[in-house]
Coordinates of C-alpha atoms in Angstrom, one line a residue:
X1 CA 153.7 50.3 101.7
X2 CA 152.0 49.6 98.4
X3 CA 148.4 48.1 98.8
X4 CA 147.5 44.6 97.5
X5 CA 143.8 45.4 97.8
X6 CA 142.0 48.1 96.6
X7 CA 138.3 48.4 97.2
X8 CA 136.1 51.0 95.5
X9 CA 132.7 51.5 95.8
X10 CA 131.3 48.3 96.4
X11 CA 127.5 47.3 96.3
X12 CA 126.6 43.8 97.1
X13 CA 122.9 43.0 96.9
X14 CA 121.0 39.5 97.4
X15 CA 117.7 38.6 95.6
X16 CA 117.6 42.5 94.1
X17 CA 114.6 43.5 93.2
X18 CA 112.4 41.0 94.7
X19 CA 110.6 41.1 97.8
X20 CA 113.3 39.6 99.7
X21 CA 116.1 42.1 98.6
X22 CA 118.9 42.6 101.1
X23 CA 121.5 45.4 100.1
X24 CA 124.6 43.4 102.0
X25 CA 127.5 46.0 100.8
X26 CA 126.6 49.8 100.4
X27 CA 129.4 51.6 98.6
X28 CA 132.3 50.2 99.9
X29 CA 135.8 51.9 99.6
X30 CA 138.8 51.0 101.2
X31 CA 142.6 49.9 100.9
X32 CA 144.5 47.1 102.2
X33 CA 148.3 47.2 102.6
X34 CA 150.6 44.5 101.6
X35 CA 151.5 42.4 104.9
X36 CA 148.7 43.8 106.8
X37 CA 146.9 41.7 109.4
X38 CA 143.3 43.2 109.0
X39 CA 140.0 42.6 110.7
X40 CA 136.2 43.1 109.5
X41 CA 134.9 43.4 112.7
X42 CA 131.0 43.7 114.1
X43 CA 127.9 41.7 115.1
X44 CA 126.1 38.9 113.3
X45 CA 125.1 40.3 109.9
X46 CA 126.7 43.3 109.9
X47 CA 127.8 42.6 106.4
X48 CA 131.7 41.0 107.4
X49 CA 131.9 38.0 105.7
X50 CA 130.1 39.3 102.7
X51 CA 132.9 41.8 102.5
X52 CA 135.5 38.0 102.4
X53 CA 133.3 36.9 99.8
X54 CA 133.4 39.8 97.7
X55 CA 137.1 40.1 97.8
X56 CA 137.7 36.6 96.9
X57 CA 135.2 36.3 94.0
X58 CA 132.7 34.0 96.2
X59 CA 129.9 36.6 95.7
X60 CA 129.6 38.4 93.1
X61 CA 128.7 42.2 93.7
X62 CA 126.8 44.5 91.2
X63 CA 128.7 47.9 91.4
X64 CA 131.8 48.9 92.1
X65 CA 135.4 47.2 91.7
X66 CA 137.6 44.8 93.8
X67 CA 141.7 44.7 92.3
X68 CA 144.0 42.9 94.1
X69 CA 147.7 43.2 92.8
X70 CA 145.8 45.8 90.2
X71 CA 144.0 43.1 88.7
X72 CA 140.4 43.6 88.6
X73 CA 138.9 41.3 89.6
X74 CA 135.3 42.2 88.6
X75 CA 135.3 41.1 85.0
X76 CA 136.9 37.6 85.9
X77 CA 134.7 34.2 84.3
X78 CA 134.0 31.8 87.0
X79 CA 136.5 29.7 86.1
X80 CA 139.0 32.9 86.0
X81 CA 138.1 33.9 89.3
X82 CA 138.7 30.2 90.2
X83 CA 142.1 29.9 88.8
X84 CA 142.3 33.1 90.7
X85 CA 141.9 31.7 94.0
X86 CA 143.8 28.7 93.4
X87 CA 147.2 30.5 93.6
X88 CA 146.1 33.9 94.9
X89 CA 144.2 33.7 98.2
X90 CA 144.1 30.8 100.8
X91 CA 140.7 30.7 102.5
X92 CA 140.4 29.5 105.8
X93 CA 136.4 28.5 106.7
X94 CA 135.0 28.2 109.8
X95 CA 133.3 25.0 109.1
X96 CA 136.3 24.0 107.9
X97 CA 134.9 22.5 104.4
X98 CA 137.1 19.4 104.6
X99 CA 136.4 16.5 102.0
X100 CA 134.9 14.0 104.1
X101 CA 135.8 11.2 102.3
X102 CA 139.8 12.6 101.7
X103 CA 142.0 11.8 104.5
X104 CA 144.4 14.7 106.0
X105 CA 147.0 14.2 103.6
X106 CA 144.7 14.0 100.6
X107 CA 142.6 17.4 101.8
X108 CA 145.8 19.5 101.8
X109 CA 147.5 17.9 98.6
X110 CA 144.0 18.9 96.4
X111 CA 144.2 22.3 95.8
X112 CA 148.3 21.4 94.5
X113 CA 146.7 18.7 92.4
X114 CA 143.8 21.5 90.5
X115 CA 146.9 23.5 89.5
X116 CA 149.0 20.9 88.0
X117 CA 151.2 19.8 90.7
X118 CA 151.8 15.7 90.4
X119 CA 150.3 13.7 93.0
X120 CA 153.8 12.8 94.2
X121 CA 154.9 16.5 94.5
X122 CA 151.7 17.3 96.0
X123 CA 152.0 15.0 98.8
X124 CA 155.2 15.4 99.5
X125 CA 154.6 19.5 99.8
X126 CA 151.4 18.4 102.3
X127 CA 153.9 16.6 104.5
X128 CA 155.7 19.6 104.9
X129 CA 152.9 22.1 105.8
X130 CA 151.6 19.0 108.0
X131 CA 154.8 19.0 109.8
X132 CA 154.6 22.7 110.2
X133 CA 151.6 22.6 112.3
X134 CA 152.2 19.8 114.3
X135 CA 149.8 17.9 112.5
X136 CA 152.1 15.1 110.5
X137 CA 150.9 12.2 113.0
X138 CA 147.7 12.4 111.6
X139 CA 148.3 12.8 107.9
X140 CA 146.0 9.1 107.8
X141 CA 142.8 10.2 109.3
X142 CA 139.8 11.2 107.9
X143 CA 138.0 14.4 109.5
X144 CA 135.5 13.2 111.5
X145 CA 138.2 11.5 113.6
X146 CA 140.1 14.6 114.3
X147 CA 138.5 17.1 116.7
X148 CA 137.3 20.6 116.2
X149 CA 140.7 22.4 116.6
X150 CA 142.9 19.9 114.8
X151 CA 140.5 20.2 111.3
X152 CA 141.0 23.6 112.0
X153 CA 145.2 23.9 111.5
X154 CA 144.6 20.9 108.4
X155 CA 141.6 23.7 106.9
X156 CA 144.7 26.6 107.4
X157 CA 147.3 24.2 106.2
X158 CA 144.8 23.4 102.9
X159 CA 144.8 27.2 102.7
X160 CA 148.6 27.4 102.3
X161 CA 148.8 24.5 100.2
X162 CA 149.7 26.9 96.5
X163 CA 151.4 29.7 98.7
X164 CA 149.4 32.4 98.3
X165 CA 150.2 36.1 99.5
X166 CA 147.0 36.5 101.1
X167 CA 145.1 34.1 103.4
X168 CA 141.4 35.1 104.1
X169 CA 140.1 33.7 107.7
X170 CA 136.0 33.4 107.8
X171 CA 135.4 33.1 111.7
X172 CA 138.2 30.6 112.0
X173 CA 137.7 30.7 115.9
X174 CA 133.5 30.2 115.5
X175 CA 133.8 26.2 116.5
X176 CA 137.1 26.2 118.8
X177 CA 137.1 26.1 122.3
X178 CA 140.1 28.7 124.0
X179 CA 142.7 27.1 123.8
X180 CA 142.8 25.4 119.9
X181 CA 141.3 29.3 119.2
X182 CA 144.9 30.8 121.0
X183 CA 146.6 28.3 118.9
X184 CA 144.7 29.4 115.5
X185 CA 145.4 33.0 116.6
X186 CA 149.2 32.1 117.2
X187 CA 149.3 30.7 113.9
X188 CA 147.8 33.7 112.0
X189 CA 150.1 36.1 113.6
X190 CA 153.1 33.8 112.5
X191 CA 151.9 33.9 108.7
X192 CA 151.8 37.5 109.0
X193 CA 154.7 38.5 110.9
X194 CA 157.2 35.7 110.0
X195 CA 155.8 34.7 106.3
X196 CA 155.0 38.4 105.4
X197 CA 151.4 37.5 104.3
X198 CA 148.3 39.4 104.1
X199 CA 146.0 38.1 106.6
X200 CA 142.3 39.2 106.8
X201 CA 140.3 38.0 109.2
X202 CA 136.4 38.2 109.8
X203 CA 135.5 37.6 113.9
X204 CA 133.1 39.6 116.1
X205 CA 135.3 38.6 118.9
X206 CA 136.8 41.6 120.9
X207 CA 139.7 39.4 122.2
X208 CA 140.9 38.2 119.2
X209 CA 141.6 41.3 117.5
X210 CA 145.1 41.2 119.8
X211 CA 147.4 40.8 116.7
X212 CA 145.6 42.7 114.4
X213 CA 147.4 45.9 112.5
X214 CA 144.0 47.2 111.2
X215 CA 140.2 47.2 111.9
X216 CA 137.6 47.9 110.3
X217 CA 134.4 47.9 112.0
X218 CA 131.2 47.7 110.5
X219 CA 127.4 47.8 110.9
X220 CA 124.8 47.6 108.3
X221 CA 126.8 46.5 105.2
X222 CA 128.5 49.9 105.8
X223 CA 132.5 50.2 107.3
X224 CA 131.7 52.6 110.3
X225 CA 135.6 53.4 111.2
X226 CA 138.4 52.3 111.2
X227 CA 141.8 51.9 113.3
X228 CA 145.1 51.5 113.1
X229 CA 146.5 49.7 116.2
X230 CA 149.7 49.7 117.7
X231 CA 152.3 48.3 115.0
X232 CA 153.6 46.1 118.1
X233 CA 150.2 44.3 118.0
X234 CA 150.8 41.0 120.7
X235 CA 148.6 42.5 123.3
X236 CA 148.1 39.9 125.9
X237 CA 144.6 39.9 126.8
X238 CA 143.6 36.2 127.2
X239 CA 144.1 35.2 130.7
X240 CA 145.8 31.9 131.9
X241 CA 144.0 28.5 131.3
X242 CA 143.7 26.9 134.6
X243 CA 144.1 22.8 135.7
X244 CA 143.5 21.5 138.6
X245 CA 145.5 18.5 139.5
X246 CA 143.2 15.8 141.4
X247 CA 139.2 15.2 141.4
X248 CA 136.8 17.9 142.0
X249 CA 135.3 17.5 144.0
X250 CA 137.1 15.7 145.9
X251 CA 136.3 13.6 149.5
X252 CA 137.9 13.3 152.7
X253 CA 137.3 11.0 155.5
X254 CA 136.9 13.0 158.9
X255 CA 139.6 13.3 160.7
X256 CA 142.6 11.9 158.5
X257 CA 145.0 14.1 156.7
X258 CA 143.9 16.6 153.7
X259 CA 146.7 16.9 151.0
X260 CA 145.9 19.5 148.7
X261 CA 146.3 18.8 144.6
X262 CA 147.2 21.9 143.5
X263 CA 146.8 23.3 140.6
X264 CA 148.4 24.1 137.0
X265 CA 148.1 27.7 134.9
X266 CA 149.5 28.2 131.7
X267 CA 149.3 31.5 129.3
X268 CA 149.3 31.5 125.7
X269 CA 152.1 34.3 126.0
X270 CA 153.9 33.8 129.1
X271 CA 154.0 30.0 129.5
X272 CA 153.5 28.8 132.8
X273 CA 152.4 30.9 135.3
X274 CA 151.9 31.3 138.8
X275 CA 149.5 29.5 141.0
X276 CA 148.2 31.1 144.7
X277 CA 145.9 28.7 146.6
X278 CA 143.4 30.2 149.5
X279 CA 141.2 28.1 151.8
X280 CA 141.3 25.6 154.1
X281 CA 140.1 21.9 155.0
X282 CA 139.2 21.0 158.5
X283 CA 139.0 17.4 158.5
X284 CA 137.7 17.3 162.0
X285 CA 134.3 18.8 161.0
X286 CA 132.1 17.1 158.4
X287 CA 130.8 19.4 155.6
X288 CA 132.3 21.2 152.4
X289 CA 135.2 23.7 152.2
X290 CA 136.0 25.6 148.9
X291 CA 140.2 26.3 147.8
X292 CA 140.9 28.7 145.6
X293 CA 143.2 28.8 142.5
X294 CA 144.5 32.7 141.0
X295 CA 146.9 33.3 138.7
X296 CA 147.6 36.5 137.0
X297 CA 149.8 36.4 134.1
X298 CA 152.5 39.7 133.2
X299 CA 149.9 41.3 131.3
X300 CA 147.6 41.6 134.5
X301 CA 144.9 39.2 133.1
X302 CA 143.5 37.0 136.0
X303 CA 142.1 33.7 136.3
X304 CA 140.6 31.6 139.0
X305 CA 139.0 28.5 139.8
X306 CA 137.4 26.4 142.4
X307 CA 137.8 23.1 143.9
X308 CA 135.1 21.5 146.3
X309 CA 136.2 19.4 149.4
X310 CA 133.8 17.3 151.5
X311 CA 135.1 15.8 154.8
X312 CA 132.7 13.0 155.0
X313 CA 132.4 9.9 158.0
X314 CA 134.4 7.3 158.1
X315 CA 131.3 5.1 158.5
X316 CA 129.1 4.4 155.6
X317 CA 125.5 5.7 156.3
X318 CA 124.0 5.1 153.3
X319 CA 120.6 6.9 152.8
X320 CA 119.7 5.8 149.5
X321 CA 120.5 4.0 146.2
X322 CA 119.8 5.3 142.1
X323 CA 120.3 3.5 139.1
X324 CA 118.0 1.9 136.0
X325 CA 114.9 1.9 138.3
X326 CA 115.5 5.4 140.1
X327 CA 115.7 6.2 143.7
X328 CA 114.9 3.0 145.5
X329 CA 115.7 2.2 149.5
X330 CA 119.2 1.0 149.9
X331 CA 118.6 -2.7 151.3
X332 CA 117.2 -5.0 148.9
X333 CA 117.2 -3.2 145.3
X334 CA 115.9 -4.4 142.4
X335 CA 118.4 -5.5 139.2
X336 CA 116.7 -6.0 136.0
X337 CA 117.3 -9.4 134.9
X338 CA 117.6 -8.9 131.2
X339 CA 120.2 -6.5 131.6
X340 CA 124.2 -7.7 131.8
X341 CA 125.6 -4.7 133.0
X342 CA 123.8 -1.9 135.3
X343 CA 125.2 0.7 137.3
X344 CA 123.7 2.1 141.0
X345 CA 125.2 4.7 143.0
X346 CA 125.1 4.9 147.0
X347 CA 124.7 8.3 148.3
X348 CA 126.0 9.1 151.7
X349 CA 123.7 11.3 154.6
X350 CA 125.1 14.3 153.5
X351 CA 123.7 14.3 149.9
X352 CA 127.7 13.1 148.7
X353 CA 127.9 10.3 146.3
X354 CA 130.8 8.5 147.5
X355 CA 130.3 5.3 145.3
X356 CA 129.6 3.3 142.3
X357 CA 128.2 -0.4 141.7
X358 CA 128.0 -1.9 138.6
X359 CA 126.7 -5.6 138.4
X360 CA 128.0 -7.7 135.2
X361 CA 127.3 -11.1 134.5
X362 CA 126.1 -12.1 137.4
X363 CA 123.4 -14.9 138.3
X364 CA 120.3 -13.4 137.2
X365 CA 118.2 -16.0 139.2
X366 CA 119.4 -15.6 142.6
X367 CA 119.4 -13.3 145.3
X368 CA 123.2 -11.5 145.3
X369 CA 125.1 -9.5 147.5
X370 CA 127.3 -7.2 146.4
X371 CA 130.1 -4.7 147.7
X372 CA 130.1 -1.1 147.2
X373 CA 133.7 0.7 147.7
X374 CA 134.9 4.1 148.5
X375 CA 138.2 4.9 149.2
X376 CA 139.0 2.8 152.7
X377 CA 135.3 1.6 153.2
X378 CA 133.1 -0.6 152.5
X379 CA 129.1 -1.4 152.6
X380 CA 127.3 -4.8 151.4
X381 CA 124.0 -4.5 149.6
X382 CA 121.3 -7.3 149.1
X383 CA 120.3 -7.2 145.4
X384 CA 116.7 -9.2 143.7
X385 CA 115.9 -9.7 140.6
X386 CA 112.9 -9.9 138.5
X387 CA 111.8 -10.1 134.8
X388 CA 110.5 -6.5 134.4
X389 CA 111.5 -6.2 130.8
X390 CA 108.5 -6.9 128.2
X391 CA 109.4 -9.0 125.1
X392 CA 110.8 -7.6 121.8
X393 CA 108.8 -8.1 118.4
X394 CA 109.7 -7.6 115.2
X395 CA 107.6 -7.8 112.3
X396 CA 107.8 -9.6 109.3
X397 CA 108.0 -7.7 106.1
X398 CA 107.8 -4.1 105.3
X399 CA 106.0 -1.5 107.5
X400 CA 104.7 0.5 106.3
X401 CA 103.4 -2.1 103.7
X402 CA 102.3 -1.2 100.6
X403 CA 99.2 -3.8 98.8
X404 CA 96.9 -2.9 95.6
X405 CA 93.7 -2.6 95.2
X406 CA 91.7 -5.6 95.1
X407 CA 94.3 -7.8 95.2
X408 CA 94.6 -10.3 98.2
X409 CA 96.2 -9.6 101.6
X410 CA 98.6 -11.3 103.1
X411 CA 99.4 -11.1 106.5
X412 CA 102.9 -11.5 107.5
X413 CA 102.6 -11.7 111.0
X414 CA 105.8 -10.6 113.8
X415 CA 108.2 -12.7 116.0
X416 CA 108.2 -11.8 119.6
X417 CA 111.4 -12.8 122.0
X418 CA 112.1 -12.2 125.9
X419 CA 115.4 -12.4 127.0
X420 CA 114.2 -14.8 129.8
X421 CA 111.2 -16.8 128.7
X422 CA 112.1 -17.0 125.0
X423 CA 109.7 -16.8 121.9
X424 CA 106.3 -15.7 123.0
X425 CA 103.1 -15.9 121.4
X426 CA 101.8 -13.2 118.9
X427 CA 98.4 -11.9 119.2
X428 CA 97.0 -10.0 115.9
X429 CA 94.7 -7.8 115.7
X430 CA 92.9 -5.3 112.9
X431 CA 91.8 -6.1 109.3
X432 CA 92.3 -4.9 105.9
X433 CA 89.6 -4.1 103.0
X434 CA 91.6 -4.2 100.1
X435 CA 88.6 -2.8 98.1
X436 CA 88.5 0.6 99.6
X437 CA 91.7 2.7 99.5
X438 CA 93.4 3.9 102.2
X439 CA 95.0 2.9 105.3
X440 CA 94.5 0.4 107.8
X441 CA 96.6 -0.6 110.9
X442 CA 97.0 -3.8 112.1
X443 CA 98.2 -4.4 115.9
X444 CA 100.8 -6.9 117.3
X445 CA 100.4 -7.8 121.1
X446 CA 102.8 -10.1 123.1
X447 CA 102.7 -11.2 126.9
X448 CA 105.7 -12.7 128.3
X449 CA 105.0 -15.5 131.5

């Protein structure tokens, strides 16, 4: 197979000849075929996504050559080189690099719109790379409302938007959690093996290497081998994701019946797999009991997980109560008046919390009771209040505030409010010599009833 990258004897250096110098590439000579998934792979600075940014024209290096489809790409202007990657290479970053202020549509249409293509056109070529990765129903959000996996696909989408032959991933799985990265990886694979693109990769991820065809591995700005892996590349070595069904932990009241959740594992590969639950719950005995969730999927992999059960009393022997004001003994807590809405929790003898109160709008001048609940119980709960909050003030004018020499000052003074006794008075305190630079600071005090 003919190569669509040819690399020879590279150098790369940052802030040469100065004190800071760091030679990033060292002589750097390899071959890429066309439709070859490839991986620079190797620690933090290693010198990896240097190598991306050389072969796209990001960095420029000072020695050596870089042709892709025997076009050198060396002696390209900047605005060659970015013509260049308009149409030649789709670059997928691992911060993503979406226009903030663009919606989804709008980020993949751009890089149609710097070649020529008619807004209309554009748009209507977005949809369809949208709809290809699953992403259509959100063609009307801006990024910040999408999370980290979803900017991800519109970032690869954005990459495909002029069809390129080669797409260059920087790190694409960096910000993902597991499963968004096995959806990523899924994707990759399909541009390569369906689409017949070049795909090169950067990742210092072991795991992730499962569909790649080549590897190089470096260390030191230098390629320190390099492998060719099995051309039937869909090793399966991410094990299943598993889901328990039901809280955890969950709680049990002694001596009534325990129905286990269960629990739900899917692969990447294999789809849903196999779930094997061990342990037991003896609801005649108070205390904690642990189940067990394994699955192994058809490659072996294995995953587990845990589930906490306490079988607690059926009456409720509360030892103690938290919320806004900390620990506090369980009969006769304190609310803070000026508050609408706080939240305590009751904790049972056995260090569980088995409930939540939260008080909202209630009569902040009287004594309360209120009801905690957990499952089939109850408890009441005397509650006081008292003004414990101190007033609010705000000052009038600018702080800090600015006044020129010799010229007269005037003091603006602040407002103080409570939420309970009102405006309160203001006491002032400090001076100002406007003859003498410098600063001076003046203090507000306020005491509500």
């Amino acid at each position: 197979m003919s190569q669509i990258i040819k690399i020879e004897k590279v150098n790369l250096w940052y802030d040469k000849g100065k004190p800071t110098e760091v030679h990033a590439l060292k002589d750097i000579s390899i071959g890429i075929e066309k439709g070859d998934y490839v991986a620079f792979f190797g620690p933090s600075g290693c010198g990896k996504t240097t190598m991306l940014y050389a072969i796209s024209g990001i960095d420029r290096f000072q020695e050596g050559k870089v042709l892709i489809n025997n076009r050198d790409i060396s002696g390209l202007s900047n605005q060659e080189l970015a013509i260049f990657r308009q149409t030649g290479i789709g670059i997928v970053f691992q911060q993503f690099n979406l226009v903030p202020s663009l919606n989804v549509l709008k980020n993949v249409a751009l890089p149609m719109l710097f070649v020529g293509i008619t807004s209309e056109k554009a748009e209507i070529e977005a949809r369809k790379l949208l709809e290809r990765l699953d992403m259509l129903q959100y063609a009307d959000r801006l990024p910040f409302e999408l999370s980290g996996g979803q900017q991800q696909r519109i970032g690869i989408a954005r990459a495909l938007a002029n069809n390129p032959p080669i797409i260059i991933a920087d790190e694409p799985l960096g910000n993902l959690d597991s499963k968004n990265a096995q959806m990523v990886l899924e994707f990759l694979k399909e541009l390569n093996e369906k689409d017949g693109r070049t795909v090169i990769m950067v990742t210092h991820e072991s795991w992730s290497l499962r569909d790649v065809k080549t590897i190089f591995y470096m260390k030191d700005g230098v390629i320190i081998d390099t492998e060719k892996t099995k051309m039937n590349p869909s090793s399966d070595v991410i094990p299943p994701v598993i889901t328990l069904t039901g809280p955890n932990p969950m709680m049990v009241v002694k001596n009534t019946k325990y129905i286990e959740q269960g629990a739900i594992a899917l692969d990447a590969l294999d789809g849903i797999c196999t779930v094997t639950i061990s342990g037991s719950v003896d609801t005649s005995t108070l205390g904690s009991y642990i189940i067990t969730y394994t699955s192994i999927d058809k490659a072996g992999n294995v995953a587990t997980d845990t589930r906490t059960v306490k079988v607690v009393l059926t009456t409720f022997d509360i030892v103690a109560t938290s919320g806004p004001h900390g620990t506090v003994a369980p009969f006769g807590i304190t609310l803070a008046k000026y508050k609408s809405s706080q939240t305590y929790n009751i904790t049972q003898d056995d260090g569980f919390k088995v409930a939540t109160l939260t008080v909202d709008g209630v009569n902040l001048e009287v004594a309360n009771t209120f009801t905690f609940l957990s499952i089939d119980r109850s408890h009441t709960i005397t509650a006081t209040f008292s003004d414990i909050t101190p007033p609010v003030i705000t000052l009038n004018g600018a702080d800090p505030m600015s006044v020129t020499k010799d010229s007269m000052y005037d003091e603006l003074g602040a407002v103080a409010l409570d939420a309970l006794d009102g405006k309160c008075e203001v006491t002032i305190s400090g001076s100002v010599d406007t003859s003498v630079l410098g600063s001076y600071t003046i203090t507000y005090t306020s005491i509500d009833k």
